[in-house]
């Protein structure tokens, strides 16, 4: 990619995290900004937890337009914002912040990122369908909310600790979402897999460098129905063992790279106040960066 031309009017976007060196966001966002010919730059900002408040105040004085938020700031940033969208409140985490009327507004684009590949690729009626979600951490919250938004009849979350699973379920209160949500420990997985129309891995099992690992054994994956969709939130390696095994079984595979791109597209739409974002350019920039093309 050619280096962007920084001018006296260049507007600033970025990502805050600690560490932030491994973030893929600068690659895809700067590719999109260059393609659009906009005088913006997107930078990585390594911010230690104890410096979060002062950094955000500094961003306001510098006229930062918006920024992405990654680990460990996704919850900690919430009290520092003037407004938090209902979606981010429901998930309990903010991944995108924008400056609106001199105030910081936080939202979460992970739901949009998660559902976009499902909606664009597979025009299904989800209302008769069953989702099985592996893991009950932060990303699982966006996945559960996304499945609910799509209208899945049943949403099953599988975890390894019943106490944490109950806490996960109770965190949705008496909402309609909670009514379609059931939690299970891993020993119940064998009976859930054959019913799954959508099977999502939100655990880090199989992520680089543990590339030979998978959250499911080969025998468990054999139980997946051939028309099912297997979705792994992990983006390196690409594809994961989980997706390779699912594809062998005839399932449709969606990788975490697409969710990453789509949550970035949703963030750029907010910051730039425009609907048309060069998603292909962002995807290609990431694939090149990760040596996937
Ligand atoms: P997290 O909050 O730490 O949650 C991880 C979940 O995985 C927890 O429920 C944890 O179980 C479970 N887990 C961890 N190790 C396990 C193991 N060995 N066996 C079974 N379960 C295990 O992490 P997160 O933020 O949700 O992220 C999870 C994954 O999603 C990461 O790989 C991350 O890179 C990916 N992600 C991708 C995107 C994207 O755009 N593609 C976005 C967000 C996250 P316990 O609760 O029992 O500890």
mmCIF file of N, CA, C and O in Angstrom, residues 15-92:
data_model
loop_
_atom_site.group_PDB
_atom_site.id
_atom_site.type_symbol
_atom_site.label_atom_id
_atom_site.label_comp_id
_atom_site.label_asym_id
_atom_site.label_seq_id
_atom_site.Cartn_x
_atom_site.Cartn_y
_atom_site.Cartn_z
ATOM 1 N N UNK A 15 -6.953 2.941 17.226
ATOM 2 C CA UNK A 15 -7.393 1.838 18.080
ATOM 3 C C UNK A 15 -6.628 1.935 19.397
ATOM 4 O O UNK A 15 -5.406 2.133 19.392
ATOM 5 N N UNK A 16 -7.357 1.814 20.511
ATOM 6 C CA UNK A 16 -6.693 1.777 21.810
ATOM 7 C C UNK A 16 -6.741 0.349 22.344
ATOM 8 O O UNK A 16 -7.733 -0.360 22.196
ATOM 9 N N UNK A 17 -5.629 -0.059 22.961
ATOM 10 C CA UNK A 17 -5.548 -1.396 23.543
ATOM 11 C C UNK A 17 -4.239 -1.523 24.284
ATOM 12 O O UNK A 17 -3.410 -0.613 24.279
ATOM 13 N N UNK A 18 -4.041 -2.659 24.937
ATOM 14 C CA UNK A 18 -2.775 -2.905 25.619
ATOM 15 C C UNK A 18 -2.595 -4.398 25.804
ATOM 16 O O UNK A 18 -3.209 -4.952 26.694
ATOM 17 N N UNK A 19 -1.837 -5.063 24.941
ATOM 18 C CA UNK A 19 -1.040 -4.496 23.850
ATOM 19 C C UNK A 19 -1.911 -4.217 22.622
ATOM 20 O O UNK A 19 -3.029 -4.714 22.531
ATOM 21 N N UNK A 20 -1.358 -3.475 21.685
ATOM 22 C CA UNK A 20 -2.116 -3.144 20.487
ATOM 23 C C UNK A 20 -1.312 -3.446 19.209
ATOM 24 O O UNK A 20 -1.843 -3.374 18.106
ATOM 25 N N UNK A 21 -0.059 -3.863 19.419
ATOM 26 C CA UNK A 21 0.836 -4.074 18.251
ATOM 27 C C UNK A 21 0.292 -5.101 17.269
ATOM 28 O O UNK A 21 0.580 -5.052 16.084
ATOM 29 N N UNK A 22 -0.460 -6.097 17.795
ATOM 30 C CA UNK A 22 -0.933 -7.169 16.912
ATOM 31 C C UNK A 22 -2.272 -6.842 16.251
ATOM 32 O O UNK A 22 -2.785 -7.651 15.477
ATOM 33 N N UNK A 23 -2.807 -5.667 16.548
ATOM 34 C CA UNK A 23 -4.112 -5.326 15.964
ATOM 35 C C UNK A 23 -4.029 -5.276 14.438
ATOM 36 O O UNK A 23 -3.085 -4.722 13.863
ATOM 37 N N UNK A 24 -5.041 -5.838 13.796
ATOM 38 C CA UNK A 24 -5.110 -5.816 12.330
ATOM 39 C C UNK A 24 -5.913 -4.615 11.839
ATOM 40 O O UNK A 24 -5.985 -4.357 10.644
ATOM 41 N N UNK A 25 -6.515 -3.875 12.775
ATOM 42 C CA UNK A 25 -7.401 -2.772 12.385
ATOM 43 C C UNK A 25 -6.696 -1.686 11.570
ATOM 44 O O UNK A 25 -7.255 -1.211 10.580
ATOM 45 N N UNK A 26 -5.465 -1.247 11.951
ATOM 46 C CA UNK A 26 -4.838 -0.192 11.140
ATOM 47 C C UNK A 26 -4.687 -0.595 9.673
ATOM 48 O O UNK A 26 -4.914 0.230 8.778
ATOM 49 N N UNK A 27 -4.365 -1.850 9.414
ATOM 50 C CA UNK A 27 -4.160 -2.305 8.027
ATOM 51 C C UNK A 27 -5.454 -2.140 7.227
ATOM 52 O O UNK A 27 -5.471 -1.547 6.143
ATOM 53 N N UNK A 28 -6.551 -2.653 7.780
ATOM 54 C CA UNK A 28 -7.793 -2.622 6.970
ATOM 55 C C UNK A 28 -8.404 -1.225 6.907
ATOM 56 O O UNK A 28 -8.924 -0.826 5.868
ATOM 57 N N UNK A 29 -8.316 -0.470 8.003
ATOM 58 C CA UNK A 29 -8.938 0.856 7.977
ATOM 59 C C UNK A 29 -8.162 1.824 7.085
ATOM 60 O O UNK A 29 -8.759 2.601 6.338
ATOM 61 N N UNK A 30 -6.835 1.782 7.149
ATOM 62 C CA UNK A 30 -6.064 2.689 6.289
ATOM 63 C C UNK A 30 -6.227 2.323 4.814
ATOM 64 O O UNK A 30 -6.218 3.205 3.952
ATOM 65 N N UNK A 31 -6.397 1.024 4.527
ATOM 66 C CA UNK A 31 -6.648 0.620 3.132
ATOM 67 C C UNK A 31 -7.961 1.226 2.640
ATOM 68 O O UNK A 31 -8.038 1.745 1.523
ATOM 69 N N UNK A 32 -8.983 1.188 3.501
ATOM 70 C CA UNK A 32 -10.289 1.753 3.110
ATOM 71 C C UNK A 32 -10.194 3.268 2.931
ATOM 72 O O UNK A 32 -10.708 3.821 1.956
ATOM 73 N N UNK A 33 -9.512 3.943 3.854
ATOM 74 C CA UNK A 33 -9.410 5.410 3.789
ATOM 75 C C UNK A 33 -8.660 5.842 2.529
ATOM 76 O O UNK A 33 -9.040 6.811 1.869
ATOM 77 N N UNK A 34 -7.595 5.075 2.197
ATOM 78 C CA UNK A 34 -6.819 5.400 0.989
ATOM 79 C C UNK A 34 -7.682 5.213 -0.257
ATOM 80 O O UNK A 34 -7.697 6.045 -1.158
ATOM 81 N N UNK A 35 -8.436 4.109 -0.281
ATOM 82 C CA UNK A 35 -9.307 3.835 -1.432
ATOM 83 C C UNK A 35 -10.352 4.948 -1.617
ATOM 84 O O UNK A 35 -10.668 5.340 -2.734
ATOM 85 N N UNK A 36 -10.854 5.452 -0.492
ATOM 86 C CA UNK A 36 -11.877 6.503 -0.549
ATOM 87 C C UNK A 36 -11.259 7.879 -0.824
ATOM 88 O O UNK A 36 -11.981 8.846 -1.068
ATOM 89 N N UNK A 37 -9.915 7.958 -0.749
ATOM 90 C CA UNK A 37 -9.231 9.231 -1.006
ATOM 91 C C UNK A 37 -9.521 10.271 0.070
ATOM 92 O O UNK A 37 -9.548 11.472 -0.206
ATOM 93 N N UNK A 38 -9.729 9.803 1.308
ATOM 94 C CA UNK A 38 -10.074 10.728 2.392
ATOM 95 C C UNK A 38 -8.824 11.108 3.191
ATOM 96 O O UNK A 38 -7.919 10.286 3.372
ATOM 97 N N UNK A 39 -8.808 12.341 3.682
ATOM 98 C CA UNK A 39 -7.651 12.838 4.438
ATOM 99 C C UNK A 39 -7.798 12.457 5.919
ATOM 100 O O UNK A 39 -8.000 13.302 6.787
ATOM 101 N N UNK A 40 -7.729 11.149 6.145
ATOM 102 C CA UNK A 40 -7.815 10.584 7.496
ATOM 103 C C UNK A 40 -6.645 9.618 7.672
ATOM 104 O O UNK A 40 -6.166 9.030 6.701
ATOM 105 N N UNK A 41 -6.247 9.402 8.924
ATOM 106 C CA UNK A 41 -5.292 8.329 9.211
ATOM 107 C C UNK A 41 -5.774 7.580 10.454
ATOM 108 O O UNK A 41 -6.402 8.176 11.335
ATOM 109 N N UNK A 42 -5.479 6.262 10.475
ATOM 110 C CA UNK A 42 -5.925 5.400 11.587
ATOM 111 C C UNK A 42 -4.667 4.823 12.237
ATOM 112 O O UNK A 42 -3.902 4.107 11.595
ATOM 113 N N UNK A 43 -4.447 5.147 13.512
ATOM 114 C CA UNK A 43 -3.189 4.784 14.183
ATOM 115 C C UNK A 43 -3.411 3.844 15.377
ATOM 116 O O UNK A 43 -4.474 3.902 16.005
ATOM 117 N N UNK A 44 -2.399 3.031 15.722
ATOM 118 C CA UNK A 44 -2.491 2.235 16.953
ATOM 119 C C UNK A 44 -2.038 3.060 18.165
ATOM 120 O O UNK A 44 -1.019 3.751 18.089
ATOM 121 N N UNK A 45 -2.802 3.015 19.250
ATOM 122 C CA UNK A 45 -2.438 3.724 20.474
ATOM 123 C C UNK A 45 -2.328 2.725 21.634
ATOM 124 O O UNK A 45 -3.360 2.291 22.166
ATOM 125 N N UNK A 46 -1.096 2.365 22.027
ATOM 126 C CA UNK A 46 -0.948 1.474 23.185
ATOM 127 C C UNK A 46 -1.179 2.282 24.456
ATOM 128 O O UNK A 46 -0.405 3.194 24.757
ATOM 129 N N UNK A 47 -2.263 1.995 25.155
ATOM 130 C CA UNK A 47 -2.609 2.776 26.352
ATOM 131 C C UNK A 47 -2.743 1.836 27.540
ATOM 132 O O UNK A 47 -3.564 0.909 27.518
ATOM 133 N N UNK A 48 -1.941 2.088 28.562
ATOM 134 C CA UNK A 48 -2.004 1.247 29.761
ATOM 135 C C UNK A 48 -3.291 1.554 30.519
ATOM 136 O O UNK A 48 -3.775 2.699 30.480
ATOM 137 N N UNK A 49 -3.851 0.530 31.202
ATOM 138 C CA UNK A 49 -5.145 0.729 31.871
ATOM 139 C C UNK A 49 -5.189 1.976 32.757
ATOM 140 O O UNK A 49 -6.179 2.707 32.755
ATOM 141 N N UNK A 50 -4.109 2.243 33.501
ATOM 142 C CA UNK A 50 -4.142 3.391 34.425
ATOM 143 C C UNK A 50 -4.138 4.737 33.684
ATOM 144 O O UNK A 50 -4.415 5.778 34.273
ATOM 145 N N UNK A 51 -3.829 4.723 32.378
ATOM 146 C CA UNK A 51 -3.793 5.978 31.616
ATOM 147 C C UNK A 51 -5.026 6.184 30.740
ATOM 148 O O UNK A 51 -5.079 7.133 29.951
ATOM 149 N N UNK A 52 -6.012 5.296 30.903
ATOM 150 C CA UNK A 52 -7.153 5.342 29.982
ATOM 151 C C UNK A 52 -7.883 6.697 30.025
ATOM 152 O O UNK A 52 -8.116 7.320 28.982
ATOM 153 N N UNK A 53 -8.222 7.154 31.234
ATOM 154 C CA UNK A 53 -9.013 8.393 31.356
ATOM 155 C C UNK A 53 -8.259 9.584 30.769
ATOM 156 O O UNK A 53 -8.831 10.396 30.024
ATOM 157 N N UNK A 54 -6.972 9.666 31.072
ATOM 158 C CA UNK A 54 -6.204 10.820 30.596
ATOM 159 C C UNK A 54 -6.042 10.752 29.071
ATOM 160 O O UNK A 54 -6.075 11.777 28.374
ATOM 161 N N UNK A 55 -5.927 9.544 28.549
ATOM 162 C CA UNK A 55 -5.791 9.383 27.089
ATOM 163 C C UNK A 55 -7.069 9.841 26.383
ATOM 164 O O UNK A 55 -7.012 10.550 25.375
ATOM 165 N N UNK A 56 -8.221 9.459 26.942
ATOM 166 C CA UNK A 56 -9.499 9.814 26.305
ATOM 167 C C UNK A 56 -9.711 11.334 26.366
ATOM 168 O O UNK A 56 -10.179 11.955 25.407
ATOM 169 N N UNK A 57 -9.339 11.926 27.500
ATOM 170 C CA UNK A 57 -9.442 13.392 27.619
ATOM 171 C C UNK A 57 -8.516 14.046 26.584
ATOM 172 O O UNK A 57 -8.883 15.034 25.944
ATOM 173 N N UNK A 58 -7.334 13.488 26.412
ATOM 174 C CA UNK A 58 -6.391 14.010 25.417
ATOM 175 C C UNK A 58 -6.939 13.879 24.004
ATOM 176 O O UNK A 58 -6.827 14.813 23.196
ATOM 177 N N UNK A 59 -7.558 12.758 23.714
ATOM 178 C CA UNK A 59 -8.170 12.557 22.384
ATOM 179 C C UNK A 59 -9.198 13.662 22.105
ATOM 180 O O UNK A 59 -9.292 14.177 20.997
ATOM 181 N N UNK A 60 -9.982 14.016 23.150
ATOM 182 C CA UNK A 60 -11.017 15.048 22.967
ATOM 183 C C UNK A 60 -10.363 16.385 22.619
ATOM 184 O O UNK A 60 -10.809 17.082 21.707
ATOM 185 N N UNK A 61 -9.291 16.716 23.331
ATOM 186 C CA UNK A 61 -8.643 18.016 23.068
ATOM 187 C C UNK A 61 -7.984 18.035 21.691
ATOM 188 O O UNK A 61 -7.857 19.090 21.078
ATOM 189 N N UNK A 62 -7.581 16.865 21.197
ATOM 190 C CA UNK A 62 -6.885 16.813 19.893
ATOM 191 C C UNK A 62 -7.849 16.695 18.719
ATOM 192 O O UNK A 62 -7.420 16.662 17.577
ATOM 193 N N UNK A 63 -9.135 16.555 19.024
ATOM 194 C CA UNK A 63 -10.109 16.458 17.939
ATOM 195 C C UNK A 63 -10.131 15.115 17.239
ATOM 196 O O UNK A 63 -10.473 15.031 16.056
ATOM 197 N N UNK A 64 -9.792 14.049 17.980
ATOM 198 C CA UNK A 64 -9.889 12.705 17.394
ATOM 199 C C UNK A 64 -11.342 12.434 17.004
ATOM 200 O O UNK A 64 -12.267 12.720 17.776
ATOM 201 N N UNK A 65 -11.530 11.890 15.808
ATOM 202 C CA UNK A 65 -12.886 11.700 15.269
ATOM 203 C C UNK A 65 -13.554 10.468 15.880
ATOM 204 O O UNK A 65 -14.757 10.440 16.131
ATOM 205 N N UNK A 66 -12.748 9.435 16.115
ATOM 206 C CA UNK A 66 -13.294 8.209 16.687
ATOM 207 C C UNK A 66 -12.193 7.182 16.841
ATOM 208 O O UNK A 66 -11.093 7.362 16.317
ATOM 209 N N UNK A 67 -12.491 6.115 17.578
ATOM 210 C CA UNK A 67 -11.464 5.084 17.767
ATOM 211 C C UNK A 67 -12.100 3.735 18.100
ATOM 212 O O UNK A 67 -13.229 3.670 18.605
ATOM 213 N N UNK A 68 -11.354 2.683 17.783
ATOM 214 C CA UNK A 68 -11.754 1.325 18.149
ATOM 215 C C UNK A 68 -11.193 1.032 19.532
ATOM 216 O O UNK A 68 -10.197 1.624 19.949
ATOM 217 N N UNK A 69 -11.842 0.105 20.218
ATOM 218 C CA UNK A 69 -11.414 -0.253 21.573
ATOM 219 C C UNK A 69 -11.191 -1.758 21.625
ATOM 220 O O UNK A 69 -12.065 -2.531 21.231
ATOM 221 N N UNK A 70 -9.997 -2.154 22.073
ATOM 222 C CA UNK A 70 -9.758 -3.586 22.222
ATOM 223 C C UNK A 70 -9.281 -3.879 23.645
ATOM 224 O O UNK A 70 -9.241 -2.981 24.500
ATOM 225 N N UNK A 71 -8.963 -5.154 23.893
ATOM 226 C CA UNK A 71 -8.579 -5.624 25.229
ATOM 227 C C UNK A 71 -7.414 -4.791 25.769
ATOM 228 O O UNK A 71 -6.494 -4.526 25.013
ATOM 229 N N UNK A 72 -7.421 -4.297 27.014
ATOM 230 C CA UNK A 72 -8.351 -4.611 28.101
ATOM 231 C C UNK A 72 -9.354 -3.491 28.382
ATOM 232 O O UNK A 72 -9.844 -3.408 29.506
ATOM 233 N N UNK A 73 -9.661 -2.651 27.394
ATOM 234 C CA UNK A 73 -10.428 -1.434 27.692
ATOM 235 C C UNK A 73 -11.921 -1.518 27.368
ATOM 236 O O UNK A 73 -12.644 -0.535 27.564
ATOM 237 N N UNK A 74 -12.406 -2.654 26.850
ATOM 238 C CA UNK A 74 -13.779 -2.691 26.314
ATOM 239 C C UNK A 74 -14.862 -2.411 27.359
ATOM 240 O O UNK A 74 -15.913 -1.886 27.018
ATOM 241 N N UNK A 75 -14.603 -2.790 28.612
ATOM 242 C CA UNK A 75 -15.569 -2.471 29.684
ATOM 243 C C UNK A 75 -15.144 -1.198 30.413
ATOM 244 O O UNK A 75 -15.971 -0.349 30.744
ATOM 245 N N UNK A 76 -13.825 -1.072 30.638
ATOM 246 C CA UNK A 76 -13.305 0.044 31.444
ATOM 247 C C UNK A 76 -13.636 1.399 30.836
ATOM 248 O O UNK A 76 -13.777 2.390 31.554
ATOM 249 N N UNK A 77 -13.800 1.444 29.526
ATOM 250 C CA UNK A 77 -14.070 2.737 28.867
ATOM 251 C C UNK A 77 -15.502 3.222 29.127
ATOM 252 O O UNK A 77 -15.777 4.422 29.035
ATOM 253 N N UNK A 78 -16.377 2.316 29.490
ATOM 254 C CA UNK A 78 -17.807 2.665 29.535
ATOM 255 C C UNK A 78 -18.130 3.855 30.459
ATOM 256 O O UNK A 78 -18.842 4.764 30.054
ATOM 257 N N UNK A 79 -17.573 3.913 31.686
ATOM 258 C CA UNK A 79 -17.899 5.071 32.539
ATOM 259 C C UNK A 79 -17.321 6.392 32.022
ATOM 260 O O UNK A 79 -17.707 7.453 32.499
ATOM 261 N N UNK A 80 -16.415 6.336 31.059
ATOM 262 C CA UNK A 80 -15.778 7.560 30.548
ATOM 263 C C UNK A 80 -16.545 8.162 29.363
ATOM 264 O O UNK A 80 -16.144 9.190 28.827
ATOM 265 N N UNK A 81 -17.639 7.503 28.959
ATOM 266 C CA UNK A 81 -18.372 7.949 27.771
ATOM 267 C C UNK A 81 -19.652 8.685 28.173
ATOM 268 O O UNK A 81 -20.231 8.402 29.228
ATOM 269 N N UNK A 82 -20.096 9.613 27.322
ATOM 270 C CA UNK A 82 -21.332 10.365 27.622
ATOM 271 C C UNK A 82 -22.564 9.547 27.284
ATOM 272 O O UNK A 82 -23.619 9.718 27.874
ATOM 273 N N UNK A 83 -22.424 8.679 26.276
ATOM 274 C CA UNK A 83 -23.588 7.910 25.822
ATOM 275 C C UNK A 83 -23.113 6.521 25.384
ATOM 276 O O UNK A 83 -22.037 6.391 24.785
ATOM 277 N N UNK A 84 -23.930 5.526 25.687
ATOM 278 C CA UNK A 84 -23.625 4.158 25.261
ATOM 279 C C UNK A 84 -24.875 3.611 24.591
ATOM 280 O O UNK A 84 -25.969 3.678 25.169
ATOM 281 N N UNK A 85 -24.743 3.095 23.379
ATOM 282 C CA UNK A 85 -25.933 2.625 22.656
ATOM 283 C C UNK A 85 -26.532 1.404 23.368
ATOM 284 O O UNK A 85 -25.816 0.668 24.067
ATOM 285 N N UNK A 86 -27.837 1.167 23.179
ATOM 286 C CA UNK A 86 -28.470 0.003 23.820
ATOM 287 C C UNK A 86 -27.764 -1.312 23.453
ATOM 288 O O UNK A 86 -27.654 -2.205 24.292
ATOM 289 N N UNK A 87 -27.268 -1.411 22.222
ATOM 290 C CA UNK A 87 -26.576 -2.639 21.803
ATOM 291 C C UNK A 87 -25.336 -2.876 22.657
ATOM 292 O O UNK A 87 -25.097 -3.974 23.155
ATOM 293 N N UNK A 88 -24.544 -1.819 22.852
ATOM 294 C CA UNK A 88 -23.322 -1.954 23.657
ATOM 295 C C UNK A 88 -23.670 -2.225 25.112
ATOM 296 O O UNK A 88 -22.983 -2.983 25.803
ATOM 297 N N UNK A 89 -24.764 -1.611 25.572
ATOM 298 C CA UNK A 89 -25.191 -1.870 26.951
ATOM 299 C C UNK A 89 -25.588 -3.329 27.112
ATOM 300 O O UNK A 89 -25.225 -3.976 28.095
ATOM 301 N N UNK A 90 -26.320 -3.865 26.131
ATOM 302 C CA UNK A 90 -26.760 -5.262 26.225
ATOM 303 C C UNK A 90 -25.561 -6.202 26.229
ATOM 304 O O UNK A 90 -25.529 -7.169 26.990
ATOM 305 N N UNK A 91 -24.565 -5.910 25.409
ATOM 306 C CA UNK A 91 -23.378 -6.773 25.358
ATOM 307 C C UNK A 91 -22.489 -6.530 26.573
ATOM 308 O O UNK A 91 -21.757 -7.406 27.009
ATOM 309 N N UNK A 92 -22.555 -5.312 27.110
ATOM 310 C CA UNK A 92 -21.715 -4.983 28.263
ATOM 311 C C UNK A 92 -20.299 -4.627 27.869
ATOM 312 O O UNK A 92 -19.377 -4.729 28.684
#
